[in-house]
Tab-separated table of C-alpha atoms in Angstrom:
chain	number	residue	atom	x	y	z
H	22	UNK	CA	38.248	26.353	-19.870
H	23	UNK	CA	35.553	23.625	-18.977
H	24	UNK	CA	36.134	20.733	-17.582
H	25	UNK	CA	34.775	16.875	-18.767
H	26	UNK	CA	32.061	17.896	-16.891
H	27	UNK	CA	31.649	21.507	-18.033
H	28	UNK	CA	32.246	22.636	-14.244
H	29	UNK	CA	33.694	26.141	-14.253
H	30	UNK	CA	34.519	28.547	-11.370
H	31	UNK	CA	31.339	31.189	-12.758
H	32	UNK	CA	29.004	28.359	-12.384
H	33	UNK	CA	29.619	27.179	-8.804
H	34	UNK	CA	29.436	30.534	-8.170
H	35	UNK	CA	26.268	30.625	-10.134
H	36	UNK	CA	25.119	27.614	-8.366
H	37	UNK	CA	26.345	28.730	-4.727
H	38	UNK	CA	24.161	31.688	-4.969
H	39	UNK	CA	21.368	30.183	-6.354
H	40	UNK	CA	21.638	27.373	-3.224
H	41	UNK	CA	22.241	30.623	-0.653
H	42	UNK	CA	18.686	32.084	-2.343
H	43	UNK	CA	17.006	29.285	-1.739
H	44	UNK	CA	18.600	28.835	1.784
H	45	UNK	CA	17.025	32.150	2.881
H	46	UNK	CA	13.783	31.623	1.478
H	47	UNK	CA	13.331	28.333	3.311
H	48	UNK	CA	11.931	30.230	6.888
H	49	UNK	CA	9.699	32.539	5.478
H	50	UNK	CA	8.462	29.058	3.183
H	51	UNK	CA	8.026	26.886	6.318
H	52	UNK	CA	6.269	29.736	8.041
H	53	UNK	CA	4.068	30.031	5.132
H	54	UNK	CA	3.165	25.895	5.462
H	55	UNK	CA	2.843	25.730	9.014
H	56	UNK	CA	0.854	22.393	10.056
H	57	UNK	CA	-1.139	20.402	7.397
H	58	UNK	CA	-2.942	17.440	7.735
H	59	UNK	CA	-3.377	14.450	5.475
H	60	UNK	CA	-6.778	12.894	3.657
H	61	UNK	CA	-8.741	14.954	1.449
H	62	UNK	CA	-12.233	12.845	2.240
H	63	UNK	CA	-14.353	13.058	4.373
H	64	UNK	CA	-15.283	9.473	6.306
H	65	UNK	CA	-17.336	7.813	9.141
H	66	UNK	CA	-15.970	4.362	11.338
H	67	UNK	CA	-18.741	1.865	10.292
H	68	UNK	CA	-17.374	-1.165	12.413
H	69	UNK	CA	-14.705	-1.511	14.931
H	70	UNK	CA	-13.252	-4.984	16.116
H	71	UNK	CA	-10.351	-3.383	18.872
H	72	UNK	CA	-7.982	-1.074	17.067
H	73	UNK	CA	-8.844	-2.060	13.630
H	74	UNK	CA	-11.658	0.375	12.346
H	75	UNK	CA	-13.945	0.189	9.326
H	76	UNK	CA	-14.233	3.668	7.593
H	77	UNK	CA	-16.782	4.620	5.014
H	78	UNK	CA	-15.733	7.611	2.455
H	79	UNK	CA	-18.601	10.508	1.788
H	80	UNK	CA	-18.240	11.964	-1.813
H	81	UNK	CA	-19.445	15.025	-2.836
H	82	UNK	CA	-22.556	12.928	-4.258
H	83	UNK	CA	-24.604	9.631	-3.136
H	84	UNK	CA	-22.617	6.337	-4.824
H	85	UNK	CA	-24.517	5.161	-7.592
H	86	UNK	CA	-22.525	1.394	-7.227
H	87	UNK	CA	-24.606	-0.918	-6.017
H	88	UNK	CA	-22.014	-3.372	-4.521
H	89	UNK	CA	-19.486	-2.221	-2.036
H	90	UNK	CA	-15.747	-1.608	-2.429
H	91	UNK	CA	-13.603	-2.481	0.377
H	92	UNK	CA	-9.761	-1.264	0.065
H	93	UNK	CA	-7.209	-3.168	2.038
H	94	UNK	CA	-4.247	-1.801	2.824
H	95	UNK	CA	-0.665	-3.019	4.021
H	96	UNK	CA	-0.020	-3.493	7.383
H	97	UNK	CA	3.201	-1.742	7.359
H	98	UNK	CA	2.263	1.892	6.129
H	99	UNK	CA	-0.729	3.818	6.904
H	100	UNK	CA	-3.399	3.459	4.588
H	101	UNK	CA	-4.215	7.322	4.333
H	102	UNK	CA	-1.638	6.896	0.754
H	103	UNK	CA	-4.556	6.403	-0.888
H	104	UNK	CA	-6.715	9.638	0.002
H	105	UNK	CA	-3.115	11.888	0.634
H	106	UNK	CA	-4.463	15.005	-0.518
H	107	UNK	CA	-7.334	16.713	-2.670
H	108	UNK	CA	-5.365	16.473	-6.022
H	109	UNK	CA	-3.514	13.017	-4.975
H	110	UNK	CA	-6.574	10.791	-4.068
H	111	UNK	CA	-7.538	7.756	-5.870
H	112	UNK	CA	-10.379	7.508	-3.547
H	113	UNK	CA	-11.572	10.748	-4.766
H	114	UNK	CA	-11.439	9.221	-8.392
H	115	UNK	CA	-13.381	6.327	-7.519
H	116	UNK	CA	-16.116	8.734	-5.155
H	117	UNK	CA	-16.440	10.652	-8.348
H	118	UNK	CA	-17.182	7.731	-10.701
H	119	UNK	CA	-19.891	6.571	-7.823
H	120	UNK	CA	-18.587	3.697	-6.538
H	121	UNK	CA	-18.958	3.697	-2.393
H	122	UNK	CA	-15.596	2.948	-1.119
H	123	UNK	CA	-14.605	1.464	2.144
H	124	UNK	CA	-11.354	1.213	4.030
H	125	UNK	CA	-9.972	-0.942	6.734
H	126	UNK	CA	-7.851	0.812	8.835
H	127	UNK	CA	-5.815	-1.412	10.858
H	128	UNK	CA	-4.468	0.865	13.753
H	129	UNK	CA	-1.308	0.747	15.739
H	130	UNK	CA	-0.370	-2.619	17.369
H	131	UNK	CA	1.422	-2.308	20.926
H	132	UNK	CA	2.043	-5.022	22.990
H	133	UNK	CA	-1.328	-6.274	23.715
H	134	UNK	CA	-0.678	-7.568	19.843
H	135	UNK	CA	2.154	-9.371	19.933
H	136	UNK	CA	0.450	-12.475	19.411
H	137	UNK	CA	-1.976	-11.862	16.651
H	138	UNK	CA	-1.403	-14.079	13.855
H	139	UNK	CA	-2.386	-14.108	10.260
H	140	UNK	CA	-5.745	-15.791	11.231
H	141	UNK	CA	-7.060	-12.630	13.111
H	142	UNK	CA	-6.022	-10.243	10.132
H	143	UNK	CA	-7.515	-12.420	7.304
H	144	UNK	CA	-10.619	-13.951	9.207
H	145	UNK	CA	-11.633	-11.599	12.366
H	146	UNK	CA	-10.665	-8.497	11.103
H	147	UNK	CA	-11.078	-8.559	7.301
H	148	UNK	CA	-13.660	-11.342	7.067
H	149	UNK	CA	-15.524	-9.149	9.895
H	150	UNK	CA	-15.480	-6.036	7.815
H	151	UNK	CA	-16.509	-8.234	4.659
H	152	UNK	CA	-19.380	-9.835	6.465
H	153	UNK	CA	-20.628	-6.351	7.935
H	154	UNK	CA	-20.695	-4.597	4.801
H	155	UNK	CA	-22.547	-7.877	3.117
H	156	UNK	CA	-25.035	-7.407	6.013
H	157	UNK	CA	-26.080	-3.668	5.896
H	158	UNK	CA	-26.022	-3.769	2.394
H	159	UNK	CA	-28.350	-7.360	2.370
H	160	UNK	CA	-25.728	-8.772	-0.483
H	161	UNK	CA	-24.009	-12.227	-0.567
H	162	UNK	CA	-20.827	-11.002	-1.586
H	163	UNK	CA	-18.982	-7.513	-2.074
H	164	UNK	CA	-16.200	-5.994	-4.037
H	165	UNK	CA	-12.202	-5.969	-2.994
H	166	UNK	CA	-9.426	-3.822	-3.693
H	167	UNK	CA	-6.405	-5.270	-2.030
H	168	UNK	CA	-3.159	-3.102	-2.091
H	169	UNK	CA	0.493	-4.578	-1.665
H	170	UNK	CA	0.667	-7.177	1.460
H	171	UNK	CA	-3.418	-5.862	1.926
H	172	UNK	CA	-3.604	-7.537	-1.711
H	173	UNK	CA	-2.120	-11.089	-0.391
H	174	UNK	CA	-4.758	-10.839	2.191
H	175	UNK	CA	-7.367	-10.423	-0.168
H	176	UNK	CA	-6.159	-12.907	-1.978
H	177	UNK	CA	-6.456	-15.261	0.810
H	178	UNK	CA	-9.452	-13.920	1.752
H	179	UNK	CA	-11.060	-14.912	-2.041
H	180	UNK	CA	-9.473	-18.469	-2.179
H	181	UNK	CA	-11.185	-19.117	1.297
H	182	UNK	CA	-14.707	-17.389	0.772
H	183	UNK	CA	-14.635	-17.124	-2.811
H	184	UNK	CA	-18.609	-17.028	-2.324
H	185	UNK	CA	-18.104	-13.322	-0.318
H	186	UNK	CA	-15.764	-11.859	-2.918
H	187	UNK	CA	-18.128	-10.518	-6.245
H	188	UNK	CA	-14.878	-9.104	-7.929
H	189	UNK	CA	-11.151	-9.018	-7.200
H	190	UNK	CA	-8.562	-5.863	-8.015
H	191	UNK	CA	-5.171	-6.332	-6.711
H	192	UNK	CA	-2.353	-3.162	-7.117
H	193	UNK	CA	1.299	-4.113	-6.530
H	194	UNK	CA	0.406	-7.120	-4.833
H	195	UNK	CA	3.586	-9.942	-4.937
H	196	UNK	CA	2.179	-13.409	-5.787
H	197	UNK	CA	6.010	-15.087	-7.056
H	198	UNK	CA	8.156	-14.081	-3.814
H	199	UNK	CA	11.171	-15.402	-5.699
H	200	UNK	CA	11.769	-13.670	-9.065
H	201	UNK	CA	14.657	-12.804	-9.679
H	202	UNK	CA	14.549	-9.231	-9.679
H	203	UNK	CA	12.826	-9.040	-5.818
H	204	UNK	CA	15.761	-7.629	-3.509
H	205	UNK	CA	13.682	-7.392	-0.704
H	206	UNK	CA	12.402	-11.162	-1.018
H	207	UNK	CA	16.224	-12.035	-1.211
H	208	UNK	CA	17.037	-10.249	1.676
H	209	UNK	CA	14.357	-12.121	3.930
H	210	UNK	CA	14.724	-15.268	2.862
H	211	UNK	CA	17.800	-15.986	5.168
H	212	UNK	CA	16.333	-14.131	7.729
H	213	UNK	CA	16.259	-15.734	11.163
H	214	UNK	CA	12.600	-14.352	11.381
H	215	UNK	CA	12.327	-16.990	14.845
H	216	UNK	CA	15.353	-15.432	16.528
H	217	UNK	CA	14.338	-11.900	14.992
H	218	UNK	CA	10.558	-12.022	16.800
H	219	UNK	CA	11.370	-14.328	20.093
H	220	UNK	CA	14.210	-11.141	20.244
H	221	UNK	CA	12.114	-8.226	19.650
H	222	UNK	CA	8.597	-9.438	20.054
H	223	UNK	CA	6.481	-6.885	17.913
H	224	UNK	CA	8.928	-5.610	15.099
H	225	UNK	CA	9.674	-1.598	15.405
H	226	UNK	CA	8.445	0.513	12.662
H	227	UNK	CA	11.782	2.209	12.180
H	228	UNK	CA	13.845	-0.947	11.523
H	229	UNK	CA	11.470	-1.846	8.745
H	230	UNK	CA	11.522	1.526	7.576
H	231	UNK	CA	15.940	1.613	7.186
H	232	UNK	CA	15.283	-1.567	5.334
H	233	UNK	CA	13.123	-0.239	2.680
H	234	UNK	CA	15.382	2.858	2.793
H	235	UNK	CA	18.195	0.661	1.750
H	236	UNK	CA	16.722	-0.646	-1.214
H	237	UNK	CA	17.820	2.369	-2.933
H	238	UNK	CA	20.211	4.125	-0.647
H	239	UNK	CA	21.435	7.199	-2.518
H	240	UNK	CA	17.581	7.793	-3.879
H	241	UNK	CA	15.412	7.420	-0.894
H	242	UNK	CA	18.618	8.604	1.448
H	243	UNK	CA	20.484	11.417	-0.266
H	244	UNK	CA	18.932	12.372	-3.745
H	245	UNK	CA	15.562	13.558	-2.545
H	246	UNK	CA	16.744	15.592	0.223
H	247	UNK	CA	19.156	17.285	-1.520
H	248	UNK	CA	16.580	18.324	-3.823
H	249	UNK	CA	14.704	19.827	-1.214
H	250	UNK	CA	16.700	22.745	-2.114
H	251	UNK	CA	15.316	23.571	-4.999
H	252	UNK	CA	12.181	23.486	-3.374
H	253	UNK	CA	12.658	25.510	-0.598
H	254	UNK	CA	11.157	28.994	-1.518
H	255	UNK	CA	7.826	27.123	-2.945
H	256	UNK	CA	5.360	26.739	-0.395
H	257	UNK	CA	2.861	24.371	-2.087
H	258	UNK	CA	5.724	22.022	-3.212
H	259	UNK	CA	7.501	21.793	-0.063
H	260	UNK	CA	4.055	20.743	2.098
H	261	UNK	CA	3.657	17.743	-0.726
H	262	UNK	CA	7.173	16.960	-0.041
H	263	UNK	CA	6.296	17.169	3.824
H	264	UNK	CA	3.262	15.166	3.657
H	265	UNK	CA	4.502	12.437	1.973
H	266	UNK	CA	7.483	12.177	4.371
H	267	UNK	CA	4.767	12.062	7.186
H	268	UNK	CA	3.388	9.047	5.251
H	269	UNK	CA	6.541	7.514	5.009
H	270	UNK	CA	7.540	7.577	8.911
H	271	UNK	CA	4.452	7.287	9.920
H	272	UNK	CA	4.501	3.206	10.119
H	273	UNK	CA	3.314	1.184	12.609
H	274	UNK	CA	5.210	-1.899	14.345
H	275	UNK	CA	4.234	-5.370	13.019
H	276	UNK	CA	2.478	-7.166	15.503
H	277	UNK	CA	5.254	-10.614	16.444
H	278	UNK	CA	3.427	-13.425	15.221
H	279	UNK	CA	1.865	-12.343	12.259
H	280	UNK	CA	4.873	-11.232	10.949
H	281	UNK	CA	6.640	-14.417	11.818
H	282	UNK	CA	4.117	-16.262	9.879
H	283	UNK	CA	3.660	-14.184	7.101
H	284	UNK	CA	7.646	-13.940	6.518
H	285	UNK	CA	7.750	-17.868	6.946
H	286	UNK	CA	4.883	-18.563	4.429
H	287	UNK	CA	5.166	-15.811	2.277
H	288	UNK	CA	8.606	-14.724	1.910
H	289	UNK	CA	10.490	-18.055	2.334
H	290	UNK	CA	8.016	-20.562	1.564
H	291	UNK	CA	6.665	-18.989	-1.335
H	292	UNK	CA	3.346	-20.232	-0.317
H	293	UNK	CA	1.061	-18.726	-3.241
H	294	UNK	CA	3.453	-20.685	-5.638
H	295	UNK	CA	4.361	-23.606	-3.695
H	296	UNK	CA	2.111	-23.907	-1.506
H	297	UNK	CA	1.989	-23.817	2.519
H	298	UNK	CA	0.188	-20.794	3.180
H	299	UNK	CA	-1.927	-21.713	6.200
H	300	UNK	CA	-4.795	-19.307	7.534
H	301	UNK	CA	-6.349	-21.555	10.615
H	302	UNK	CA	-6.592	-24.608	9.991
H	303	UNK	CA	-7.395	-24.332	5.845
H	304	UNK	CA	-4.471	-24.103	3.368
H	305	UNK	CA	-4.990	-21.329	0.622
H	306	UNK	CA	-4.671	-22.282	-3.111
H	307	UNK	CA	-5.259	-19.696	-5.545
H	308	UNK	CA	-7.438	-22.123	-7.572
H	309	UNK	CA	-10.100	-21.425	-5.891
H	310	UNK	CA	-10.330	-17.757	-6.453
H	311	UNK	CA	-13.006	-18.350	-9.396
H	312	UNK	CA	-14.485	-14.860	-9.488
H	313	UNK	CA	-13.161	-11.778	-11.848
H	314	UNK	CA	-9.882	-10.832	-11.196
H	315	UNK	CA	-7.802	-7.285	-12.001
H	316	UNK	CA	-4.398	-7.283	-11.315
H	317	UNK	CA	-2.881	-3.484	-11.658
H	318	UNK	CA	1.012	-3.484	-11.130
H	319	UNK	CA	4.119	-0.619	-11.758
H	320	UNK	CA	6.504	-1.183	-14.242
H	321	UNK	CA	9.326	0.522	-12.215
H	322	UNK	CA	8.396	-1.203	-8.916
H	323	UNK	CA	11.543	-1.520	-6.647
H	324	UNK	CA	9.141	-3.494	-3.993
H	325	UNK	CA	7.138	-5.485	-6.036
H	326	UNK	CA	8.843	-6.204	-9.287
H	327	UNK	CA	5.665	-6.790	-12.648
H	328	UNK	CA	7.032	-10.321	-12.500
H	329	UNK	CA	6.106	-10.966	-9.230
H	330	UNK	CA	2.931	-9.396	-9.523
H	331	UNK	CA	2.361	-11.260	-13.369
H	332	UNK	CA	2.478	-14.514	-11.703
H	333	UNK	CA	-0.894	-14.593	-10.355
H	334	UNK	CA	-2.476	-15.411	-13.891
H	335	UNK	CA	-0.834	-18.844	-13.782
H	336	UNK	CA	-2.428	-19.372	-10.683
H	337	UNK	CA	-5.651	-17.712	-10.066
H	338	UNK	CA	-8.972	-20.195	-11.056
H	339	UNK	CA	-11.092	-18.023	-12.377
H	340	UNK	CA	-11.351	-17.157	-16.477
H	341	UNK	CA	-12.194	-13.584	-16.467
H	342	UNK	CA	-8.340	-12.790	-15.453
H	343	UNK	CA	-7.368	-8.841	-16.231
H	344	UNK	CA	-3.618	-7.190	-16.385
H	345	UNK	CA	-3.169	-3.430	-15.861
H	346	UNK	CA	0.314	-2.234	-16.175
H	347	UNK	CA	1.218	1.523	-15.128
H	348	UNK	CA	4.011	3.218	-15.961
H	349	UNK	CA	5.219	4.242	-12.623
H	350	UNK	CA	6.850	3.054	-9.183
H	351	UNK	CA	5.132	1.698	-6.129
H	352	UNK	CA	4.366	4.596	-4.975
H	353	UNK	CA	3.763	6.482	-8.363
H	354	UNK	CA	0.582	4.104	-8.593
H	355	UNK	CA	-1.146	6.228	-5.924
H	356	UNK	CA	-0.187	10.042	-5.914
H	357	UNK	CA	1.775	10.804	-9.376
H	358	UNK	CA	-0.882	12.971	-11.760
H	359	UNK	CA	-1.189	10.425	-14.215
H	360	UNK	CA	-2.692	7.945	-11.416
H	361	UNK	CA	-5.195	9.942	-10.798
H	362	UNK	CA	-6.849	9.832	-14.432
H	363	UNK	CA	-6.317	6.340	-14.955
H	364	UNK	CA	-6.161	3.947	-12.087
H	365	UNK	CA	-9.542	5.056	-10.558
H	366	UNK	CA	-10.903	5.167	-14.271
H	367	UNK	CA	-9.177	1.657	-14.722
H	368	UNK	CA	-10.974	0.129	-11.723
H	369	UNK	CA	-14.528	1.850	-12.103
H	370	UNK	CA	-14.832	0.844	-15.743
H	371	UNK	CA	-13.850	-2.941	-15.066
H	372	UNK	CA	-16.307	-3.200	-12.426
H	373	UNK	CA	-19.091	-1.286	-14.175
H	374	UNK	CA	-18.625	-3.998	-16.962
H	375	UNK	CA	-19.023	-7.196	-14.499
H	376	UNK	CA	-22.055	-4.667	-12.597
């Protein structure tokens, strides 16, 4: 007789086989995927300011876009999440629509970092991509796609130089810092972030990484590798599942004082909603970002709840003010198939109108 969960000893024997079958398939499978690599496009560095490199994607044709797109990424993850592989690559999407994409690829910081602050990421490093691609392609302003913490740099960016910025898309980018529903936000805003950086100087890449593990503990720690299993004798499947782990640990530390002042203005001070968000010597008020905006954010976001992404249209100057809401996680908005089809279409299509 079953049990209230219809567990019976001919299906864990059932099961135990079926586990022991995949078990033995799992060398010949890993055999079978050997190494694999990450990025399905081809680019070329453009512009280099130390470790932070400006790449320019090469589609399969010449862009027909006129204006540049710049992507900027996080600093906490490796910005590859957007070209991962041939069939998970919004940059293929928007390569195949003709825009000509860009991406600023902020490197590794060691030591010799520790004391870059906020100023050298928005300004010197992003403002010197921005102002290289307006050079070489003899236009006042260009297009940016800003991505997570990337998007609250481009949002600086635009409320600075709102003159360099033609047309804004944002993608899980936090603008409220305290909603409700933002565990991560609540966790750092009794964080001794002084003691934490005069302690550690540049912050490791694994101890942020166990703290986004622990969002969701028995998902990100026990459910997904336990489905490995099932997984095991399918060679295809199990490099995906490889790759992205690659992504995931391959993070680089947070260089001291940057993080110190974005955690301090961002985090706790709420600084796109309060106020206080200093870059220099000029405070940033998201008033002044007058030109089109797009603001694409997941509806089952652990990291950055909708709410804290739907803020910005309170807040933003401009009128032409866009919403895009996916059905999918943080991470869903990049690789799952129904990102490919419509974020890239989503994007190219709001920009062709405002071309």
């Amino acid at each position: 007789m079953a049990g209230p969960v219809h567990i019976t000893p001919e299906r864990v024997a059932e099961e135990a086989l079926r586990v022991q079958r995949k078990l033995a398939a799992a060398a010949a499978t890993l055999r079978e995927v050997g190494d694999f690599d990450y990025g399905a496009t081809e680019k070329q560095e453009v512009w280099r300011d130390g470790k932070v490199v400006l790449y320019r994607y090469v589609g399969d044709k010449p862009p027909t876009a006129r204006v540049p797109l710049l992507i900027v990424y996080a600093l906490v993850n490796r910005p590859y999440m957007v070209d991962l592989q041939h069939d998970r690559s919004i940059v293929k999407g928007l390569l195949a629509r003709g825009e000509d994409v860009y991406i600023l690829d902020w490197g590794y910081p060691d030591r010799s970092d520790r004391f870059l602050i906020l100023e050298d990421y928005i300004e010197r490093f992003l403002g010197g991509a921005v102002d290289h691609l307006r050079r070489d392609a003899g236009l006042d302003s260009i297009n940016l796609l800003g991505i997570c913490q990337g998007g609250t740099f481009a949002l600086s960016y635009a409320a600075l130089h709102p003159e360099r910025v033609r047309n804004l898309v944002t993608m899980v980018t936090p603008v409220d810092f305290h909603t409700e529903g933002n565990m991560l936000a609540h966790w750092t805003r009794d964080l001794d972030v002084d003691l934490f950086v005069d302690t550690l100087g540049n912050v490791p890449a694994d101890m942020m990484n166990a703290c986004y593990l622990t969002l969701k503990p028995w998902r990100l720690l026990v459910q997904k590798y336990v489905g490995v299993v099932d997984i095991l004798d399918d060679a295809a499947a199990l490099e995906d599942f490889l790759r992205m782990e690659k992504w995931i640990f391959d993070s680089p530390d947070q260089a001291g004082e940057a993080f110190r002042q974005y955690v301090k203005q961002f985090y706790q001070g709420n600084g796109f909603v309060n106020g206080g968000i200093v870059i220099g010597e000029r405070e940033v008020h998201l008033g002044m970002v007058d030109m089109p905006v797009l603001n694409i954010f997941a509806e089952q976001d652990h990291l950055v709840p909708p709410d804290a992404s739907r803020a910005m249209r309170g807040l933003v100057g401009t009128q032409d003010y866009s919403e895009l809401s996916f059905r999918g996680g943080h991470i869903g908005i990049y690789v799952s198939g129904r990102a490919q089809t419509q974020v890239p279409a989503a994007i190219h299509d709001w920009l062709a109108e405002r071309a």
